[in-house]
Short mmCIF file of N, CA and C in Angstrom, two decimals:
data_model
loop_
_atom_site.label_atom_id
_atom_site.label_comp_id
_atom_site.label_asym_id
_atom_site.label_seq_id
_atom_site.Cartn_x
_atom_site.Cartn_y
_atom_site.Cartn_z
N UNK A 1 -9.50 -104.97 23.48
CA UNK A 1 -10.52 -103.91 23.53
C UNK A 1 -8.69 -102.77 24.14
N UNK A 2 -7.58 -102.70 24.57
CA UNK A 2 -6.83 -102.12 24.89
C UNK A 2 -6.20 -102.00 23.97
N UNK A 3 -5.96 -102.84 22.70
CA UNK A 3 -5.09 -102.25 21.38
C UNK A 3 -6.15 -101.36 21.11
N UNK A 4 -7.45 -101.04 20.99
CA UNK A 4 -8.09 -100.07 20.32
C UNK A 4 -7.78 -98.88 21.01
N UNK A 5 -8.03 -98.84 22.13
CA UNK A 5 -7.13 -97.31 22.93
C UNK A 5 -6.07 -97.08 22.46
N UNK A 6 -5.04 -97.15 22.44
CA UNK A 6 -3.67 -97.21 21.83
C UNK A 6 -3.74 -96.37 20.52
N UNK A 7 -4.56 -97.62 19.75
CA UNK A 7 -4.45 -96.55 18.39
C UNK A 7 -5.86 -95.42 18.31
N UNK A 8 -6.82 -95.44 19.19
CA UNK A 8 -6.81 -93.99 19.01
C UNK A 8 -6.42 -92.66 19.69
N UNK A 9 -5.92 -93.55 20.57
CA UNK A 9 -4.78 -91.82 21.30
C UNK A 9 -3.82 -91.74 20.46
N UNK A 10 -3.44 -92.87 19.84
CA UNK A 10 -2.10 -92.38 18.88
C UNK A 10 -2.85 -91.20 17.93
N UNK A 11 -4.50 -91.22 17.33
CA UNK A 11 -4.59 -91.02 16.42
C UNK A 11 -4.90 -89.50 17.07
N UNK A 12 -5.65 -89.44 18.53
CA UNK A 12 -5.42 -88.41 18.98
C UNK A 12 -4.69 -87.08 19.00
N UNK A 13 -3.50 -88.22 19.33
CA UNK A 13 -2.21 -87.38 19.82
C UNK A 13 -1.64 -86.63 18.63
N UNK A 14 -2.02 -87.17 17.11
CA UNK A 14 -1.48 -86.83 15.50
C UNK A 14 -2.54 -85.80 15.18
N UNK A 15 -3.48 -86.06 15.58
CA UNK A 15 -4.58 -85.18 15.30
C UNK A 15 -4.72 -83.45 16.13
N UNK A 16 -4.22 -83.52 17.40
CA UNK A 16 -3.78 -82.30 17.90
C UNK A 16 -2.38 -81.45 17.92
N UNK A 17 -1.37 -82.24 16.94
CA UNK A 17 -0.28 -82.00 16.98
C UNK A 17 -0.89 -81.16 15.15
N UNK A 18 -1.07 -81.96 14.81
CA UNK A 18 -1.58 -81.52 13.20
C UNK A 18 -2.03 -80.14 13.43
N UNK A 19 -3.30 -79.79 14.77
CA UNK A 19 -3.67 -78.35 14.71
C UNK A 19 -3.41 -77.58 15.67
N UNK A 20 -2.27 -78.14 16.49
CA UNK A 20 -1.28 -77.56 17.02
C UNK A 20 -0.34 -77.10 15.70
N UNK A 21 0.41 -77.74 14.74
CA UNK A 21 1.32 -77.49 14.21
C UNK A 21 0.85 -75.46 12.71
N UNK A 22 -0.66 -75.75 12.81
CA UNK A 22 -1.77 -75.26 11.94
C UNK A 22 -1.84 -74.12 12.93
N UNK A 23 -1.90 -73.96 13.83
CA UNK A 23 -2.34 -73.06 14.65
C UNK A 23 -0.79 -72.17 14.85
N UNK A 24 -0.26 -72.40 15.03
CA UNK A 24 1.73 -72.18 15.04
C UNK A 24 1.80 -71.63 13.79
N UNK A 25 1.62 -71.91 12.37
CA UNK A 25 2.05 -71.41 11.20
C UNK A 25 1.16 -70.12 11.40
N UNK A 26 -0.27 -70.64 11.18
CA UNK A 26 -0.90 -69.31 11.18
C UNK A 26 -0.46 -68.19 11.76
N UNK A 27 -0.37 -68.39 12.87
CA UNK A 27 0.36 -66.94 14.56
C UNK A 27 0.72 -66.50 13.40
N UNK A 28 2.48 -67.12 12.64
CA UNK A 28 3.32 -66.91 12.01
C UNK A 28 4.01 -65.93 11.09
N UNK A 29 2.32 -66.73 10.19
CA UNK A 29 1.79 -65.91 9.04
C UNK A 29 1.52 -64.83 9.54
N UNK A 30 0.35 -64.56 10.40
CA UNK A 30 -0.19 -63.15 10.89
C UNK A 30 0.66 -62.53 11.20
N UNK A 31 1.62 -62.16 11.87
CA UNK A 31 3.32 -61.38 12.47
C UNK A 31 4.13 -61.85 11.66
N UNK A 32 3.89 -62.51 10.41
CA UNK A 32 5.44 -61.64 9.07
C UNK A 32 4.60 -60.73 8.51
N UNK A 33 3.45 -60.86 8.27
CA UNK A 33 2.13 -59.76 7.32
C UNK A 33 2.64 -58.52 8.37
N UNK A 34 2.72 -58.27 9.75
CA UNK A 34 2.56 -57.38 10.00
C UNK A 34 3.87 -56.85 10.20
N UNK A 35 4.97 -57.51 10.34
CA UNK A 35 6.49 -56.86 10.12
C UNK A 35 6.49 -56.74 8.57
N UNK A 36 5.70 -57.77 7.90
CA UNK A 36 6.36 -57.18 6.32
C UNK A 36 6.00 -55.63 6.32
N UNK A 37 4.35 -55.45 6.58
CA UNK A 37 3.74 -54.01 6.45
C UNK A 37 4.51 -52.86 7.38
N UNK A 38 4.89 -53.13 8.31
CA UNK A 38 5.91 -52.29 9.22
C UNK A 38 7.35 -52.20 8.46
N UNK A 39 8.09 -52.72 8.07
CA UNK A 39 9.02 -52.64 6.82
C UNK A 39 8.98 -51.72 5.74
N UNK A 40 7.65 -52.62 5.18
CA UNK A 40 7.43 -50.68 4.01
C UNK A 40 7.04 -49.93 4.60
N UNK A 41 6.34 -50.05 5.49
CA UNK A 41 6.19 -48.08 6.59
C UNK A 41 7.81 -47.77 6.54
N UNK A 42 8.89 -48.45 6.83
CA UNK A 42 9.76 -47.81 7.24
C UNK A 42 10.90 -47.65 5.88
N UNK A 43 10.34 -48.26 5.03
CA UNK A 43 11.12 -48.66 3.53
C UNK A 43 12.74 -49.40 3.83
N UNK A 44 12.21 -50.47 4.63
CA UNK A 44 13.48 -51.50 4.88
C UNK A 44 13.57 -52.53 4.19
N UNK A 45 14.21 -52.32 2.62
CA UNK A 45 14.22 -52.82 1.68
C UNK A 45 14.94 -54.45 2.34
N UNK A 46 15.96 -54.25 2.35
CA UNK A 46 16.46 -55.33 3.41
C UNK A 46 15.18 -56.52 3.98
N UNK A 47 15.18 -55.80 5.25
CA UNK A 47 14.04 -56.25 6.12
C UNK A 47 12.87 -56.99 5.15
N UNK A 48 12.21 -56.28 4.28
CA UNK A 48 11.33 -56.62 3.85
C UNK A 48 11.85 -57.61 2.94
N UNK A 49 12.88 -57.76 2.32
CA UNK A 49 12.94 -58.86 1.38
C UNK A 49 12.87 -60.51 2.22
N UNK A 50 13.53 -60.00 3.52
CA UNK A 50 13.94 -60.96 4.08
C UNK A 50 12.56 -61.76 4.87
N UNK A 51 11.82 -61.11 5.03
CA UNK A 51 10.31 -61.22 5.56
C UNK A 51 9.37 -62.16 4.33
N UNK A 52 9.63 -61.65 3.68
CA UNK A 52 8.96 -62.42 3.02
C UNK A 52 9.47 -63.08 2.22
N UNK A 53 10.68 -63.45 1.67
CA UNK A 53 11.00 -65.01 1.14
C UNK A 53 10.78 -66.08 3.00
N UNK A 54 10.74 -65.66 4.07
CA UNK A 54 10.00 -66.31 4.68
C UNK A 54 8.87 -66.91 4.95
N UNK A 55 7.76 -65.86 4.43
CA UNK A 55 6.80 -66.24 4.32
C UNK A 55 6.35 -67.01 2.78
N UNK A 56 6.65 -66.86 2.19
CA UNK A 56 6.57 -67.44 1.22
C UNK A 56 7.26 -69.32 1.03
N UNK A 57 7.88 -69.37 2.18
CA UNK A 57 8.73 -70.54 2.24
C UNK A 57 8.01 -70.97 3.61
N UNK A 58 7.10 -70.71 4.10
CA UNK A 58 5.60 -71.19 5.45
C UNK A 58 4.53 -71.26 4.56
N UNK A 59 4.91 -70.59 3.82
CA UNK A 59 3.43 -70.84 2.92
C UNK A 59 3.37 -71.89 2.23
N UNK A 60 4.52 -72.54 1.48
CA UNK A 60 4.77 -74.04 0.47
C UNK A 60 5.26 -75.02 1.42
N UNK A 61 4.95 -74.56 3.16
CA UNK A 61 5.13 -75.72 3.56
C UNK A 61 3.32 -76.33 4.25
N UNK A 62 2.52 -75.12 4.28
CA UNK A 62 0.76 -75.79 4.28
C UNK A 62 0.32 -75.92 3.52
#
């Protein structure tokens, strides 16, 4: 019975980590969209390009 609890605990920990990673990725993605909009509004091409590059990388990982 103890071995089953260890397996369940490991699976729950893995699941929690997946949820946490997804939440962090979603949060960063939302912030990147806001920062990209701001860079566009300011006409800041350098920042826009850097942020869109980061967004593409983030989306390719998810």
